[in-house]
């Protein structure tokens, strides 16, 4: 193992790791915002409310992220209407294509997590809220969503880790996140073992920090729930 080479290129790998964190942070936060109405609609008793989000989720979960990334980055450029639209400066950028694709992809999974969490809430809690005079919207805001957040947090944390690893696919559209930066360095040094080993360590450290943060958040939510009783 050539440690001198690893140390030499650590700053460049760190730059790639920062871009990776940026992509993942935007995707999982924006995906969560998008997933909330989708998850609520998926848990509806009415089929016509569930139909549209079901179709969206079925397509995004049923196709690989790499295919979706290529469709956005390469596919949209085939349409004249897209190239002449105000969105073209963003859609021709690999950064924004990666952000958009990762956000849409993770939103589908988070929506299913939220649907499952909502349906896992004991019916008695919802009935108690309605018995206290809460409207459906009030029960949703004050009872259902907070309880669903606690139930779904472990699954959401797993989705964040999965998106961290999936962000490596952004390198296929010339984006120099951590994996893309590692591939660029390897093209110069011809030392794939050392560089990929260093990149893997970056992923491990980031994943470890994320896991610890989510564990702390889970403990805090459990304590908060106990104090609220």
PDB file of C-alpha atoms in Angstrom:
ATOM      1  CA  UNK A   1       0.000   0.000   0.000  1.00  0.00           C
ATOM      2  CA  UNK A   2       1.507   3.307  -1.133  1.00  0.00           C
ATOM      3  CA  UNK A   3       0.526   5.599   1.740  1.00  0.00           C
ATOM      4  CA  UNK A   4       2.401   8.571   0.307  1.00  0.00           C
ATOM      5  CA  UNK A   5       0.099   8.584  -2.715  1.00  0.00           C
ATOM      6  CA  UNK A   6      -2.978   8.336  -0.503  1.00  0.00           C
ATOM      7  CA  UNK A   7      -1.845  11.242   1.667  1.00  0.00           C
ATOM      8  CA  UNK A   8      -0.986  13.310  -1.395  1.00  0.00           C
ATOM      9  CA  UNK A   9      -4.455  12.958  -2.910  1.00  0.00           C
ATOM     10  CA  UNK A  10      -6.482  13.163   0.298  1.00  0.00           C
ATOM     11  CA  UNK A  11      -7.388  16.862  -0.225  1.00  0.00           C
ATOM     12  CA  UNK A  12      -8.836  16.103  -3.662  1.00  0.00           C
ATOM     13  CA  UNK A  13     -10.782  13.155  -2.284  1.00  0.00           C
ATOM     14  CA  UNK A  14     -12.038  15.386   0.510  1.00  0.00           C
ATOM     15  CA  UNK A  15     -13.352  17.811  -2.111  1.00  0.00           C
ATOM     16  CA  UNK A  16     -15.199  14.930  -3.738  1.00  0.00           C
ATOM     17  CA  UNK A  17     -16.575  13.851  -0.356  1.00  0.00           C
ATOM     18  CA  UNK A  18     -17.930  17.355   0.253  1.00  0.00           C
ATOM     19  CA  UNK A  19     -19.745  17.276  -3.080  1.00  0.00           C
ATOM     20  CA  UNK A  20     -21.116  13.828  -2.212  1.00  0.00           C
ATOM     21  CA  UNK A  21     -22.457  15.134   1.090  1.00  0.00           C
ATOM     22  CA  UNK A  22     -24.017  18.090  -0.697  1.00  0.00           C
ATOM     23  CA  UNK A  23     -25.790  15.870  -3.220  1.00  0.00           C
ATOM     24  CA  UNK A  24     -27.076  13.489  -0.555  1.00  0.00           C
ATOM     25  CA  UNK A  25     -28.192  16.268   1.803  1.00  0.00           C
ATOM     26  CA  UNK A  26     -30.194  18.075  -0.873  1.00  0.00           C
ATOM     27  CA  UNK A  27     -31.698  14.843  -2.202  1.00  0.00           C
ATOM     28  CA  UNK A  28     -32.848  13.399   1.131  1.00  0.00           C
ATOM     29  CA  UNK A  29     -34.238  16.711   2.440  1.00  0.00           C
ATOM     30  CA  UNK A  30     -36.002  17.660  -0.796  1.00  0.00           C
ATOM     31  CA  UNK A  31     -37.084  14.040  -1.216  1.00  0.00           C
ATOM     32  CA  UNK A  32     -38.627  14.065   2.258  1.00  0.00           C
ATOM     33  CA  UNK A  33     -40.567  17.243   1.481  1.00  0.00           C
ATOM     34  CA  UNK A  34     -41.850  15.710  -1.758  1.00  0.00           C
ATOM     35  CA  UNK A  35     -42.579  12.369  -0.086  1.00  0.00           C
ATOM     36  CA  UNK A  36     -44.867  13.751   2.638  1.00  0.00           C
ATOM     37  CA  UNK A  37     -47.867  14.490   0.362  1.00  0.00           C
ATOM     38  CA  UNK A  38     -47.125  11.334  -1.642  1.00  0.00           C
ATOM     39  CA  UNK A  39     -47.080   9.180   1.490  1.00  0.00           C
ATOM     40  CA  UNK A  40     -50.266  10.749   2.819  1.00  0.00           C
ATOM     41  CA  UNK A  41     -51.994  10.177  -0.506  1.00  0.00           C
ATOM     42  CA  UNK A  42     -50.746   6.557  -0.630  1.00  0.00           C
ATOM     43  CA  UNK A  43     -52.324   5.874   2.753  1.00  0.00           C
ATOM     44  CA  UNK A  44     -55.715   7.195   1.630  1.00  0.00           C
ATOM     45  CA  UNK A  45     -58.720   4.869   1.639  1.00  0.00           C
ATOM     46  CA  UNK A  46     -59.806   6.164  -1.782  1.00  0.00           C
ATOM     47  CA  UNK A  47     -58.285   4.448  -4.808  1.00  0.00           C
ATOM     48  CA  UNK A  48     -58.420   7.549  -6.984  1.00  0.00           C
ATOM     49  CA  UNK A  49     -56.283   9.422  -4.429  1.00  0.00           C
ATOM     50  CA  UNK A  50     -53.768   6.560  -4.283  1.00  0.00           C
ATOM     51  CA  UNK A  51     -53.569   6.016  -8.052  1.00  0.00           C
ATOM     52  CA  UNK A  52     -51.230   8.842  -9.101  1.00  0.00           C
ATOM     53  CA  UNK A  53     -48.696   8.493  -6.277  1.00  0.00           C
ATOM     54  CA  UNK A  54     -48.795   4.700  -6.718  1.00  0.00           C
ATOM     55  CA  UNK A  55     -47.858   5.077 -10.395  1.00  0.00           C
ATOM     56  CA  UNK A  56     -45.022   7.474  -9.552  1.00  0.00           C
ATOM     57  CA  UNK A  57     -43.677   5.237  -6.797  1.00  0.00           C
ATOM     58  CA  UNK A  58     -44.024   2.081  -8.887  1.00  0.00           C
ATOM     59  CA  UNK A  59     -41.981   3.580 -11.740  1.00  0.00           C
ATOM     60  CA  UNK A  60     -39.267   5.138  -9.564  1.00  0.00           C
ATOM     61  CA  UNK A  61     -38.834   2.061  -7.382  1.00  0.00           C
ATOM     62  CA  UNK A  62     -39.113  -0.351 -10.291  1.00  0.00           C
ATOM     63  CA  UNK A  63     -36.331   1.118 -12.422  1.00  0.00           C
ATOM     64  CA  UNK A  64     -32.630   1.464 -11.545  1.00  0.00           C
ATOM     65  CA  UNK A  65     -31.311   4.830 -10.419  1.00  0.00           C
ATOM     66  CA  UNK A  66     -28.658   4.655 -13.150  1.00  0.00           C
ATOM     67  CA  UNK A  67     -31.327   4.363 -15.853  1.00  0.00           C
ATOM     68  CA  UNK A  68     -33.232   7.293 -14.358  1.00  0.00           C
ATOM     69  CA  UNK A  69     -30.032   9.339 -14.247  1.00  0.00           C
ATOM     70  CA  UNK A  70     -29.337   8.657 -17.928  1.00  0.00           C
ATOM     71  CA  UNK A  71     -32.933   9.473 -18.856  1.00  0.00           C
ATOM     72  CA  UNK A  72     -32.693  12.876 -17.177  1.00  0.00           C
ATOM     73  CA  UNK A  73     -29.149  13.762 -18.262  1.00  0.00           C
ATOM     74  CA  UNK A  74     -29.157  12.370 -21.791  1.00  0.00           C
ATOM     75  CA  UNK A  75     -32.840  11.849 -22.551  1.00  0.00           C
ATOM     76  CA  UNK A  76     -34.264  15.301 -21.862  1.00  0.00           C
ATOM     77  CA  UNK A  77     -31.698  16.894 -24.175  1.00  0.00           C
ATOM     78  CA  UNK A  78     -33.353  15.122 -27.115  1.00  0.00           C
ATOM     79  CA  UNK A  79     -36.400  17.389 -26.920  1.00  0.00           C
ATOM     80  CA  UNK A  80     -36.296  20.826 -28.527  1.00  0.00           C
ATOM     81  CA  UNK A  81     -38.864  22.135 -26.062  1.00  0.00           C
ATOM     82  CA  UNK A  82     -36.517  21.313 -23.203  1.00  0.00           C
ATOM     83  CA  UNK A  83     -33.439  22.821 -24.862  1.00  0.00           C
ATOM     84  CA  UNK A  84     -35.302  26.085 -25.504  1.00  0.00           C
ATOM     85  CA  UNK A  85     -36.938  26.284 -22.092  1.00  0.00           C
ATOM     86  CA  UNK A  86     -35.841  28.345 -19.096  1.00  0.00           C
ATOM     87  CA  UNK A  87     -34.903  25.090 -17.354  1.00  0.00           C
ATOM     88  CA  UNK A  88     -32.233  24.161 -19.896  1.00  0.00           C
ATOM     89  CA  UNK A  89     -29.334  25.913 -18.063  1.00  0.00           C
ATOM     90  CA  UNK A  90     -30.065  23.565 -15.150  1.00  0.00           C
ATOM     91  CA  UNK A  91     -30.954  20.421 -17.080  1.00  0.00           C
ATOM     92  CA  UNK A  92     -27.735  20.495 -19.069  1.00  0.00           C
ATOM     93  CA  UNK A  93     -25.711  20.611 -15.836  1.00  0.00           C
ATOM     94  CA  UNK A  94     -24.648  17.195 -14.479  1.00  0.00           C
ATOM     95  CA  UNK A  95     -24.921  18.589 -10.942  1.00  0.00           C
ATOM     96  CA  UNK A  96     -28.581  19.541 -11.205  1.00  0.00           C
ATOM     97  CA  UNK A  97     -29.455  16.413 -13.167  1.00  0.00           C
ATOM     98  CA  UNK A  98     -27.954  14.326 -10.361  1.00  0.00           C
ATOM     99  CA  UNK A  99     -29.796  16.344  -7.708  1.00  0.00           C
ATOM    100  CA  UNK A 100     -33.138  16.085  -9.526  1.00  0.00           C
ATOM    101  CA  UNK A 101     -32.799  12.359 -10.217  1.00  0.00           C
ATOM    102  CA  UNK A 102     -31.661  11.460  -6.706  1.00  0.00           C
ATOM    103  CA  UNK A 103     -34.437  13.568  -5.188  1.00  0.00           C
ATOM    104  CA  UNK A 104     -37.170  11.970  -7.299  1.00  0.00           C
ATOM    105  CA  UNK A 105     -35.740   8.510  -6.670  1.00  0.00           C
ATOM    106  CA  UNK A 106     -35.448   8.767  -2.902  1.00  0.00           C
ATOM    107  CA  UNK A 107     -38.841  10.504  -2.625  1.00  0.00           C
ATOM    108  CA  UNK A 108     -40.498   7.329  -3.912  1.00  0.00           C
ATOM    109  CA  UNK A 109     -38.849   5.204  -1.242  1.00  0.00           C
ATOM    110  CA  UNK A 110     -39.464   7.712   1.549  1.00  0.00           C
ATOM    111  CA  UNK A 111     -43.122   7.956   0.527  1.00  0.00           C
ATOM    112  CA  UNK A 112     -43.484   4.204   0.983  1.00  0.00           C
ATOM    113  CA  UNK A 113     -41.726   4.433   4.343  1.00  0.00           C
ATOM    114  CA  UNK A 114     -44.151   7.156   5.387  1.00  0.00           C
ATOM    115  CA  UNK A 115     -47.153   5.183   4.122  1.00  0.00           C
ATOM    116  CA  UNK A 116     -46.099   2.175   6.163  1.00  0.00           C
ATOM    117  CA  UNK A 117     -45.497   4.323   9.232  1.00  0.00           C
ATOM    118  CA  UNK A 118     -48.910   5.975   8.953  1.00  0.00           C
ATOM    119  CA  UNK A 119     -50.639   2.634   8.606  1.00  0.00           C
ATOM    120  CA  UNK A 120     -48.682   1.310  11.612  1.00  0.00           C
ATOM    121  CA  UNK A 121     -50.147   3.948  13.939  1.00  0.00           C
ATOM    122  CA  UNK A 122     -52.622   2.289  16.335  1.00  0.00           C
ATOM    123  CA  UNK A 123     -56.158   3.241  15.226  1.00  0.00           C
ATOM    124  CA  UNK A 124     -57.043   4.059  18.814  1.00  0.00           C
ATOM    125  CA  UNK A 125     -54.703   7.055  18.838  1.00  0.00           C
ATOM    126  CA  UNK A 126     -56.384   8.536  15.783  1.00  0.00           C
ATOM    127  CA  UNK A 127     -59.834   7.815  17.201  1.00  0.00           C
ATOM    128  CA  UNK A 128     -58.837   9.493  20.473  1.00  0.00           C
ATOM    129  CA  UNK A 129     -57.743  12.601  18.559  1.00  0.00           C
ATOM    130  CA  UNK A 130     -61.054  12.752  16.730  1.00  0.00           C
ATOM    131  CA  UNK A 131     -62.920  12.187  20.007  1.00  0.00           C
ATOM    132  CA  UNK A 132     -61.147  15.238  21.436  1.00  0.00           C
ATOM    133  CA  UNK A 133     -62.659  17.319  18.661  1.00  0.00           C
ATOM    134  CA  UNK A 134     -59.700  17.491  16.303  1.00  0.00           C
ATOM    135  CA  UNK A 135     -60.452  17.825  12.623  1.00  0.00           C
ATOM    136  CA  UNK A 136     -58.794  15.468  10.143  1.00  0.00           C
ATOM    137  CA  UNK A 137     -56.166  18.064   9.278  1.00  0.00           C
ATOM    138  CA  UNK A 138     -55.433  18.751  12.948  1.00  0.00           C
ATOM    139  CA  UNK A 139     -55.134  15.041  13.678  1.00  0.00           C
ATOM    140  CA  UNK A 140     -52.798  14.706  10.694  1.00  0.00           C
ATOM    141  CA  UNK A 141     -50.526  17.549  11.820  1.00  0.00           C
ATOM    142  CA  UNK A 142     -50.485  16.949  15.585  1.00  0.00           C
ATOM    143  CA  UNK A 143     -50.936  13.180  15.886  1.00  0.00           C
ATOM    144  CA  UNK A 144     -50.413  11.192  12.692  1.00  0.00           C
ATOM    145  CA  UNK A 145     -47.306  12.816  11.189  1.00  0.00           C
ATOM    146  CA  UNK A 146     -45.350  13.087  14.492  1.00  0.00           C
ATOM    147  CA  UNK A 147     -46.095   9.449  15.314  1.00  0.00           C
ATOM    148  CA  UNK A 148     -45.248   8.376  11.759  1.00  0.00           C
ATOM    149  CA  UNK A 149     -41.936  10.253  12.010  1.00  0.00           C
ATOM    150  CA  UNK A 150     -40.954   8.274  15.090  1.00  0.00           C
ATOM    151  CA  UNK A 151     -42.040   4.969  13.564  1.00  0.00           C
ATOM    152  CA  UNK A 152     -40.416   5.583  10.188  1.00  0.00           C
ATOM    153  CA  UNK A 153     -37.153   7.177  11.352  1.00  0.00           C
ATOM    154  CA  UNK A 154     -35.073   3.943  11.396  1.00  0.00           C
ATOM    155  CA  UNK A 155     -36.166   3.108   7.845  1.00  0.00           C
ATOM    156  CA  UNK A 156     -35.520   6.711   6.765  1.00  0.00           C
ATOM    157  CA  UNK A 157     -31.997   6.545   8.196  1.00  0.00           C
ATOM    158  CA  UNK A 158     -31.375   3.399   6.133  1.00  0.00           C
ATOM    159  CA  UNK A 159     -32.585   5.229   3.037  1.00  0.00           C
ATOM    160  CA  UNK A 160     -30.127   8.060   3.697  1.00  0.00           C
ATOM    161  CA  UNK A 161     -27.256   5.569   3.905  1.00  0.00           C
ATOM    162  CA  UNK A 162     -28.422   3.893   0.700  1.00  0.00           C
ATOM    163  CA  UNK A 163     -28.502   7.258  -1.063  1.00  0.00           C
ATOM    164  CA  UNK A 164     -24.980   7.960   0.172  1.00  0.00           C
ATOM    165  CA  UNK A 165     -23.780   4.808  -1.577  1.00  0.00           C
ATOM    166  CA  UNK A 166     -25.988   5.368  -4.623  1.00  0.00           C
ATOM    167  CA  UNK A 167     -24.500   8.857  -5.069  1.00  0.00           C
ATOM    168  CA  UNK A 168     -21.466   7.121  -6.600  1.00  0.00           C
ATOM    169  CA  UNK A 169     -23.546   6.729  -9.776  1.00  0.00           C
ATOM    170  CA  UNK A 170     -23.297  10.488 -10.301  1.00  0.00           C
ATOM    171  CA  UNK A 171     -19.748   9.860 -11.510  1.00  0.00           C
ATOM    172  CA  UNK A 172     -21.215   8.278 -14.661  1.00  0.00           C
ATOM    173  CA  UNK A 173     -22.351  11.716 -15.866  1.00  0.00           C
ATOM    174  CA  UNK A 174     -18.932  13.329 -15.321  1.00  0.00           C
ATOM    175  CA  UNK A 175     -19.681  14.661 -11.853  1.00  0.00           C
ATOM    176  CA  UNK A 176     -16.578  14.675  -9.648  1.00  0.00           C
ATOM    177  CA  UNK A 177     -18.111  13.551  -6.383  1.00  0.00           C
ATOM    178  CA  UNK A 178     -16.112  11.093  -4.274  1.00  0.00           C
ATOM    179  CA  UNK A 179     -16.171   8.167  -6.693  1.00  0.00           C
ATOM    180  CA  UNK A 180     -15.770  10.420  -9.721  1.00  0.00           C
ATOM    181  CA  UNK A 181     -12.791  12.128  -8.117  1.00  0.00           C
ATOM    182  CA  UNK A 182     -11.267   8.750  -7.263  1.00  0.00           C
ATOM    183  CA  UNK A 183     -11.611   7.601 -10.871  1.00  0.00           C
ATOM    184  CA  UNK A 184      -9.984  10.819 -12.100  1.00  0.00           C
ATOM    185  CA  UNK A 185      -7.034  10.379  -9.724  1.00  0.00           C
ATOM    186  CA  UNK A 186      -6.648   6.728 -10.753  1.00  0.00           C
ATOM    187  CA  UNK A 187      -6.438   7.805 -14.405  1.00  0.00           C
ATOM    188  CA  UNK A 188      -3.395   9.896 -13.411  1.00  0.00           C
ATOM    189  CA  UNK A 189      -1.682   7.587 -10.934  1.00  0.00           C
ATOM    190  CA  UNK A 190      -2.657   4.090 -12.172  1.00  0.00           C
ATOM    191  CA  UNK A 191      -3.032   3.041  -8.539  1.00  0.00           C
ATOM    192  CA  UNK A 192      -6.651   1.885  -8.199  1.00  0.00           C
ATOM    193  CA  UNK A 193      -6.182  -0.085  -4.975  1.00  0.00           C
ATOM    194  CA  UNK A 194      -4.795   2.804  -2.950  1.00  0.00           C
ATOM    195  CA  UNK A 195      -7.225   5.420  -4.257  1.00  0.00           C
ATOM    196  CA  UNK A 196     -10.361   3.302  -4.003  1.00  0.00           C
ATOM    197  CA  UNK A 197      -9.248   2.199  -0.533  1.00  0.00           C
ATOM    198  CA  UNK A 198      -9.017   5.851   0.528  1.00  0.00           C
ATOM    199  CA  UNK A 199     -12.380   6.643  -1.081  1.00  0.00           C
ATOM    200  CA  UNK A 200     -13.918   3.676   0.707  1.00  0.00           C
ATOM    201  CA  UNK A 201     -12.632   5.008   4.021  1.00  0.00           C
ATOM    202  CA  UNK A 202     -14.345   8.337   3.311  1.00  0.00           C
ATOM    203  CA  UNK A 203     -17.644   6.530   2.671  1.00  0.00           C
ATOM    204  CA  UNK A 204     -17.230   4.507   5.870  1.00  0.00           C
ATOM    205  CA  UNK A 205     -16.550   7.575   7.990  1.00  0.00           C
ATOM    206  CA  UNK A 206     -19.504   9.482   6.523  1.00  0.00           C
ATOM    207  CA  UNK A 207     -21.817   6.487   6.975  1.00  0.00           C
ATOM    208  CA  UNK A 208     -20.649   6.017  10.575  1.00  0.00           C
ATOM    209  CA  UNK A 209     -21.295   9.660  11.435  1.00  0.00           C
ATOM    210  CA  UNK A 210     -24.756   9.525   9.832  1.00  0.00           C
ATOM    211  CA  UNK A 211     -25.646   6.341  11.721  1.00  0.00           C
ATOM    212  CA  UNK A 212     -24.574   7.847  15.045  1.00  0.00           C
ATOM    213  CA  UNK A 213     -26.542  11.036  14.360  1.00  0.00           C
ATOM    214  CA  UNK A 214     -29.703   9.086  13.559  1.00  0.00           C
ATOM    215  CA  UNK A 215     -29.236   6.889  16.641  1.00  0.00           C
ATOM    216  CA  UNK A 216     -28.991  10.006  18.783  1.00  0.00           C
ATOM    217  CA  UNK A 217     -32.104  11.426  17.126  1.00  0.00           C
ATOM    218  CA  UNK A 218     -34.014   8.190  17.748  1.00  0.00           C
ATOM    219  CA  UNK A 219     -33.052   8.282  21.441  1.00  0.00           C
ATOM    220  CA  UNK A 220     -34.095  11.927  21.703  1.00  0.00           C
ATOM    221  CA  UNK A 221     -37.467  11.243  20.099  1.00  0.00           C
ATOM    222  CA  UNK A 222     -38.106   8.331  22.445  1.00  0.00           C
ATOM    223  CA  UNK A 223     -37.263  10.478  25.483  1.00  0.00           C
ATOM    224  CA  UNK A 224     -39.405  13.303  24.139  1.00  0.00           C
ATOM    225  CA  UNK A 225     -42.285  10.872  23.618  1.00  0.00           C
ATOM    226  CA  UNK A 226     -41.954   9.554  27.163  1.00  0.00           C
ATOM    227  CA  UNK A 227     -41.889  13.058  28.640  1.00  0.00           C
ATOM    228  CA  UNK A 228     -45.008  13.980  26.662  1.00  0.00           C
ATOM    229  CA  UNK A 229     -47.064  11.232  28.285  1.00  0.00           C
TER     230      UNK A 229
END
